[in-house]
Amino acid sequence: MVVSFDRVNHDILMCRVAKRVSDKRLLKLIRAFLTAGVLENGLVGATVEGTPQGGPLSPLLSNLLLDDLDRELERRRLCFVRYADDCNVYVRSERAGKRVMEGLKAFLTKKLRLTVNAAKSAVARPDQRKFLGFTFLLGAKSIRRAVSPSALLRFKDRVRSITRRSRGVGLDQIVDEVRRYLIGWRGYFGFAETPSLLRDLDCWVRRRLRCFVWKQWKRSRTRFAEMVARGVKKDLAAKAAGSPHSHWRLSLAPGITIALPNSYFDSLGLPSLGPRRSTKPNRRVRTRTHGGVGGVGP
């Protein structure tokens, strides 16, 4: 459930603030923040309701106003989690969910004069909803935190934007920008319990970078020379350099992955999002019987 704060009543909000703040100068400053207006098409329009979207004070004010909602949910002994205007309530059945949804809508409308964002609110299973970029994967015996599909789309769109060839910048700058974005993204979504997904994203990011380098080399002669200089056999380099396939398809070609291994991007400072797959060959273990004594072979 998402509460719409573009219709917040200023008087009700300031009443909640005044219960906690006694300094009149600070109250006057907060009121001025709420009524400062918005700039649209070069003109400033007055704001008589709502909190400024993206304003640094808005999350704090929303918590003050929605404290009554938290107390109401606790009074009903419901399991819930809320951050600012985004709130998830967990019940045992769809029927109970619809009943709770209607009751909370009435509570927010009558007592706090708030409206629920119908487009972003629904009664559904936890694995069909998202909260702050996360969702749940429901297994037979476990429930795991996962990155929501919309957050993954935003991640890929951002990396595509950074690694597009038309930017006219070098690989070092591209890797530096990707590195800073990955560190921030990992710091937030590293909480997910899906290591295989993080490994797949790692592979995808490095494939994007290989594609970027392959485009930079441009001519077949340059591509052949670069791969040979990086230890690729001539026949394998010639096959990749003369291939008519797309850049994206060739970014998985053996010659290119040998010329641009993960260790190369590691040396440029590119971090990993998750644990790497082991590159060591699996050792087959079997038991031999010789003279009545068991042994372990390679």
Short mmCIF file of N, CA and C in Angstrom, two decimals, residues 106-199:
data_model
loop_
_atom_site.label_atom_id
_atom_site.label_comp_id
_atom_site.label_asym_id
_atom_site.label_seq_id
_atom_site.Cartn_x
_atom_site.Cartn_y
_atom_site.Cartn_z
N ALA A 106 -10.28 3.62 4.91
CA ALA A 106 -11.22 4.44 5.67
C ALA A 106 -10.51 5.19 6.78
N PHE A 107 -9.57 4.53 7.46
CA PHE A 107 -8.82 5.17 8.55
C PHE A 107 -8.00 6.35 8.02
N LEU A 108 -7.29 6.15 6.93
CA LEU A 108 -6.45 7.21 6.38
C LEU A 108 -7.27 8.38 5.86
N THR A 109 -8.41 8.06 5.26
CA THR A 109 -9.24 9.12 4.67
C THR A 109 -9.93 9.96 5.74
N LYS A 110 -10.52 9.30 6.74
CA LYS A 110 -11.31 10.02 7.74
C LYS A 110 -10.44 10.71 8.79
N LYS A 111 -9.42 10.03 9.29
CA LYS A 111 -8.64 10.58 10.39
C LYS A 111 -7.49 11.47 9.94
N LEU A 112 -6.77 11.05 8.89
CA LEU A 112 -5.60 11.79 8.45
C LEU A 112 -5.82 12.57 7.17
N ARG A 113 -6.99 12.37 6.55
CA ARG A 113 -7.33 13.04 5.29
C ARG A 113 -6.28 12.78 4.20
N LEU A 114 -5.87 11.53 4.13
CA LEU A 114 -4.92 11.09 3.12
C LEU A 114 -5.62 10.14 2.15
N THR A 115 -5.03 10.00 0.98
CA THR A 115 -5.58 9.08 -0.02
C THR A 115 -4.55 8.00 -0.31
N VAL A 116 -5.04 6.82 -0.64
CA VAL A 116 -4.18 5.70 -0.99
C VAL A 116 -4.00 5.68 -2.50
N ASN A 117 -2.77 5.55 -2.94
CA ASN A 117 -2.47 5.48 -4.37
C ASN A 117 -2.97 4.16 -4.93
N ALA A 118 -4.09 4.20 -5.64
CA ALA A 118 -4.73 2.98 -6.12
C ALA A 118 -3.87 2.25 -7.14
N ALA A 119 -3.08 2.99 -7.94
CA ALA A 119 -2.26 2.36 -8.98
C ALA A 119 -1.12 1.54 -8.39
N LYS A 120 -0.64 1.91 -7.20
CA LYS A 120 0.50 1.22 -6.60
C LYS A 120 0.11 0.34 -5.42
N SER A 121 -1.18 0.25 -5.13
CA SER A 121 -1.64 -0.53 -3.97
C SER A 121 -2.50 -1.70 -4.45
N ALA A 122 -2.33 -2.84 -3.83
CA ALA A 122 -3.10 -4.01 -4.22
C ALA A 122 -3.02 -5.08 -3.13
N VAL A 123 -3.94 -6.03 -3.20
CA VAL A 123 -3.91 -7.20 -2.33
C VAL A 123 -3.37 -8.36 -3.17
N ALA A 124 -2.20 -8.87 -2.80
CA ALA A 124 -1.56 -9.92 -3.58
C ALA A 124 -0.59 -10.69 -2.69
N ARG A 125 -0.07 -11.80 -3.23
CA ARG A 125 0.92 -12.59 -2.52
C ARG A 125 2.23 -11.82 -2.41
N PRO A 126 3.04 -12.09 -1.38
CA PRO A 126 4.30 -11.35 -1.20
C PRO A 126 5.24 -11.44 -2.39
N ASP A 127 5.26 -12.60 -3.09
CA ASP A 127 6.18 -12.73 -4.22
C ASP A 127 5.69 -11.98 -5.46
N GLN A 128 4.48 -11.43 -5.41
CA GLN A 128 3.95 -10.65 -6.52
C GLN A 128 4.02 -9.15 -6.26
N ARG A 129 4.54 -8.77 -5.11
CA ARG A 129 4.66 -7.35 -4.75
C ARG A 129 6.12 -7.01 -4.50
N LYS A 130 6.43 -5.74 -4.45
CA LYS A 130 7.78 -5.30 -4.15
C LYS A 130 7.73 -4.26 -3.04
N PHE A 131 8.87 -4.14 -2.35
CA PHE A 131 8.98 -3.17 -1.27
C PHE A 131 10.40 -2.63 -1.27
N LEU A 132 10.52 -1.35 -1.56
CA LEU A 132 11.83 -0.68 -1.60
C LEU A 132 12.81 -1.39 -2.52
N GLY A 133 12.31 -1.89 -3.65
CA GLY A 133 13.17 -2.54 -4.63
C GLY A 133 13.36 -4.03 -4.41
N PHE A 134 12.77 -4.59 -3.34
CA PHE A 134 12.92 -6.01 -3.03
C PHE A 134 11.59 -6.72 -3.23
N THR A 135 11.69 -8.03 -3.41
CA THR A 135 10.52 -8.90 -3.43
C THR A 135 10.92 -10.21 -2.74
N PHE A 136 10.03 -11.20 -2.77
CA PHE A 136 10.30 -12.47 -2.10
C PHE A 136 10.19 -13.61 -3.11
N LEU A 137 11.02 -14.62 -2.93
CA LEU A 137 10.93 -15.87 -3.68
C LEU A 137 10.44 -16.93 -2.72
N LEU A 138 9.27 -17.49 -3.01
CA LEU A 138 8.65 -18.47 -2.13
C LEU A 138 9.02 -19.87 -2.60
N GLY A 139 9.80 -20.57 -1.80
CA GLY A 139 10.16 -21.95 -2.10
C GLY A 139 9.33 -22.93 -1.30
N ALA A 140 9.61 -24.22 -1.48
CA ALA A 140 8.86 -25.24 -0.77
C ALA A 140 9.13 -25.20 0.73
N LYS A 141 10.39 -24.87 1.10
CA LYS A 141 10.75 -24.90 2.51
C LYS A 141 11.33 -23.56 3.00
N SER A 142 11.48 -22.60 2.13
CA SER A 142 12.13 -21.36 2.55
C SER A 142 11.59 -20.18 1.77
N ILE A 143 11.81 -19.00 2.32
CA ILE A 143 11.44 -17.75 1.68
C ILE A 143 12.71 -16.90 1.59
N ARG A 144 13.03 -16.42 0.39
CA ARG A 144 14.27 -15.67 0.20
C ARG A 144 13.99 -14.25 -0.31
N ARG A 145 14.80 -13.33 0.15
CA ARG A 145 14.74 -11.95 -0.35
C ARG A 145 15.38 -11.90 -1.73
N ALA A 146 14.77 -11.15 -2.63
CA ALA A 146 15.29 -11.04 -4.00
C ALA A 146 15.10 -9.62 -4.51
N VAL A 147 15.88 -9.28 -5.52
CA VAL A 147 15.75 -7.97 -6.17
C VAL A 147 14.52 -8.00 -7.06
N SER A 148 13.69 -6.98 -6.99
CA SER A 148 12.46 -6.94 -7.78
C SER A 148 12.77 -6.79 -9.27
N PRO A 149 11.91 -7.28 -10.15
CA PRO A 149 12.13 -7.15 -11.59
C PRO A 149 12.31 -5.71 -12.05
N SER A 150 11.54 -4.79 -11.48
CA SER A 150 11.67 -3.39 -11.90
C SER A 150 13.02 -2.82 -11.50
N ALA A 151 13.57 -3.23 -10.34
CA ALA A 151 14.89 -2.77 -9.93
C ALA A 151 15.97 -3.33 -10.85
N LEU A 152 15.79 -4.57 -11.31
CA LEU A 152 16.75 -5.15 -12.24
C LEU A 152 16.73 -4.41 -13.58
N LEU A 153 15.55 -4.03 -14.03
CA LEU A 153 15.46 -3.26 -15.28
C LEU A 153 16.16 -1.92 -15.15
N ARG A 154 15.98 -1.25 -14.01
CA ARG A 154 16.66 0.03 -13.80
C ARG A 154 18.18 -0.16 -13.76
N PHE A 155 18.62 -1.26 -13.15
CA PHE A 155 20.05 -1.55 -13.09
C PHE A 155 20.63 -1.69 -14.50
N LYS A 156 19.98 -2.49 -15.33
CA LYS A 156 20.50 -2.71 -16.68
C LYS A 156 20.41 -1.46 -17.53
N ASP A 157 19.35 -0.69 -17.37
CA ASP A 157 19.24 0.57 -18.12
C ASP A 157 20.38 1.52 -17.76
N ARG A 158 20.73 1.56 -16.47
CA ARG A 158 21.81 2.44 -16.03
C ARG A 158 23.15 2.00 -16.59
N VAL A 159 23.43 0.69 -16.53
CA VAL A 159 24.70 0.18 -17.05
C VAL A 159 24.76 0.37 -18.56
N ARG A 160 23.67 0.15 -19.25
CA ARG A 160 23.65 0.39 -20.70
C ARG A 160 23.96 1.85 -21.02
N SER A 161 23.40 2.76 -20.22
CA SER A 161 23.64 4.18 -20.44
C SER A 161 25.12 4.53 -20.24
N ILE A 162 25.75 3.91 -19.24
CA ILE A 162 27.16 4.21 -18.96
C ILE A 162 28.07 3.63 -20.04
N THR A 163 27.74 2.42 -20.54
CA THR A 163 28.64 1.72 -21.45
C THR A 163 28.32 1.91 -22.92
N ARG A 164 27.46 2.85 -23.25
CA ARG A 164 27.17 3.05 -24.68
C ARG A 164 28.39 3.66 -25.37
N ARG A 165 28.65 3.22 -26.57
CA ARG A 165 29.86 3.61 -27.28
C ARG A 165 29.84 5.06 -27.74
N SER A 166 28.66 5.60 -27.97
CA SER A 166 28.54 6.96 -28.53
C SER A 166 28.97 8.06 -27.56
N ARG A 167 29.33 7.70 -26.33
CA ARG A 167 29.72 8.71 -25.35
C ARG A 167 31.07 9.33 -25.68
N GLY A 168 31.93 8.62 -26.40
CA GLY A 168 33.21 9.18 -26.79
C GLY A 168 34.21 9.29 -25.66
N VAL A 169 34.18 8.36 -24.72
CA VAL A 169 35.14 8.35 -23.62
C VAL A 169 35.90 7.02 -23.63
N GLY A 170 37.01 6.97 -22.89
CA GLY A 170 37.83 5.79 -22.86
C GLY A 170 37.33 4.73 -21.90
N LEU A 171 37.95 3.54 -21.99
CA LEU A 171 37.52 2.41 -21.16
C LEU A 171 37.75 2.69 -19.68
N ASP A 172 38.85 3.38 -19.34
CA ASP A 172 39.15 3.66 -17.93
C ASP A 172 38.03 4.47 -17.28
N GLN A 173 37.53 5.48 -17.99
CA GLN A 173 36.45 6.30 -17.44
C GLN A 173 35.16 5.49 -17.34
N ILE A 174 34.88 4.66 -18.35
CA ILE A 174 33.69 3.82 -18.32
C ILE A 174 33.72 2.88 -17.11
N VAL A 175 34.85 2.21 -16.91
CA VAL A 175 34.98 1.28 -15.79
C VAL A 175 34.86 2.01 -14.46
N ASP A 176 35.42 3.23 -14.37
CA ASP A 176 35.33 3.99 -13.13
C ASP A 176 33.88 4.34 -12.80
N GLU A 177 33.10 4.73 -13.80
CA GLU A 177 31.70 5.07 -13.57
C GLU A 177 30.89 3.82 -13.21
N VAL A 178 31.16 2.72 -13.90
CA VAL A 178 30.47 1.47 -13.58
C VAL A 178 30.84 1.02 -12.17
N ARG A 179 32.12 1.17 -11.81
CA ARG A 179 32.58 0.76 -10.48
C ARG A 179 31.83 1.51 -9.39
N ARG A 180 31.71 2.83 -9.53
CA ARG A 180 31.02 3.62 -8.50
C ARG A 180 29.55 3.24 -8.41
N TYR A 181 28.94 2.97 -9.56
CA TYR A 181 27.52 2.58 -9.53
C TYR A 181 27.35 1.20 -8.90
N LEU A 182 28.24 0.25 -9.22
CA LEU A 182 28.12 -1.10 -8.68
C LEU A 182 28.34 -1.11 -7.17
N ILE A 183 29.27 -0.29 -6.68
CA ILE A 183 29.52 -0.25 -5.24
C ILE A 183 28.27 0.23 -4.50
N GLY A 184 27.64 1.29 -5.00
CA GLY A 184 26.42 1.78 -4.38
C GLY A 184 25.28 0.79 -4.48
N TRP A 185 25.13 0.17 -5.66
CA TRP A 185 24.05 -0.80 -5.87
C TRP A 185 24.24 -2.02 -4.97
N ARG A 186 25.48 -2.49 -4.88
CA ARG A 186 25.78 -3.66 -4.04
C ARG A 186 25.55 -3.33 -2.56
N GLY A 187 25.88 -2.10 -2.16
CA GLY A 187 25.68 -1.71 -0.77
C GLY A 187 24.21 -1.75 -0.38
N TYR A 188 23.32 -1.54 -1.35
CA TYR A 188 21.88 -1.56 -1.06
C TYR A 188 21.29 -2.95 -1.30
N PHE A 189 21.53 -3.53 -2.47
CA PHE A 189 20.88 -4.79 -2.84
C PHE A 189 21.71 -6.02 -2.46
N GLY A 190 22.87 -5.83 -1.83
CA GLY A 190 23.62 -6.98 -1.36
C GLY A 190 22.90 -7.75 -0.29
N PHE A 191 21.83 -7.16 0.24
CA PHE A 191 20.97 -7.81 1.24
C PHE A 191 20.17 -8.95 0.64
N ALA A 192 20.09 -9.03 -0.70
CA ALA A 192 19.31 -10.07 -1.36
C ALA A 192 19.95 -11.44 -1.14
N GLU A 193 19.10 -12.47 -1.07
CA GLU A 193 19.56 -13.84 -0.84
C GLU A 193 19.55 -14.65 -2.14
N THR A 194 20.07 -14.06 -3.21
CA THR A 194 20.09 -14.70 -4.52
C THR A 194 21.48 -14.58 -5.13
N PRO A 195 22.46 -15.34 -4.64
CA PRO A 195 23.82 -15.23 -5.16
C PRO A 195 23.93 -15.55 -6.64
N SER A 196 23.11 -16.49 -7.13
CA SER A 196 23.18 -16.84 -8.55
C SER A 196 22.78 -15.65 -9.42
N LEU A 197 21.77 -14.88 -8.99
CA LEU A 197 21.36 -13.70 -9.74
C LEU A 197 22.48 -12.67 -9.77
N LEU A 198 23.15 -12.46 -8.64
CA LEU A 198 24.24 -11.49 -8.59
C LEU A 198 25.40 -11.93 -9.48
N ARG A 199 25.67 -13.23 -9.53
CA ARG A 199 26.71 -13.73 -10.43
C ARG A 199 26.34 -13.50 -11.89
#
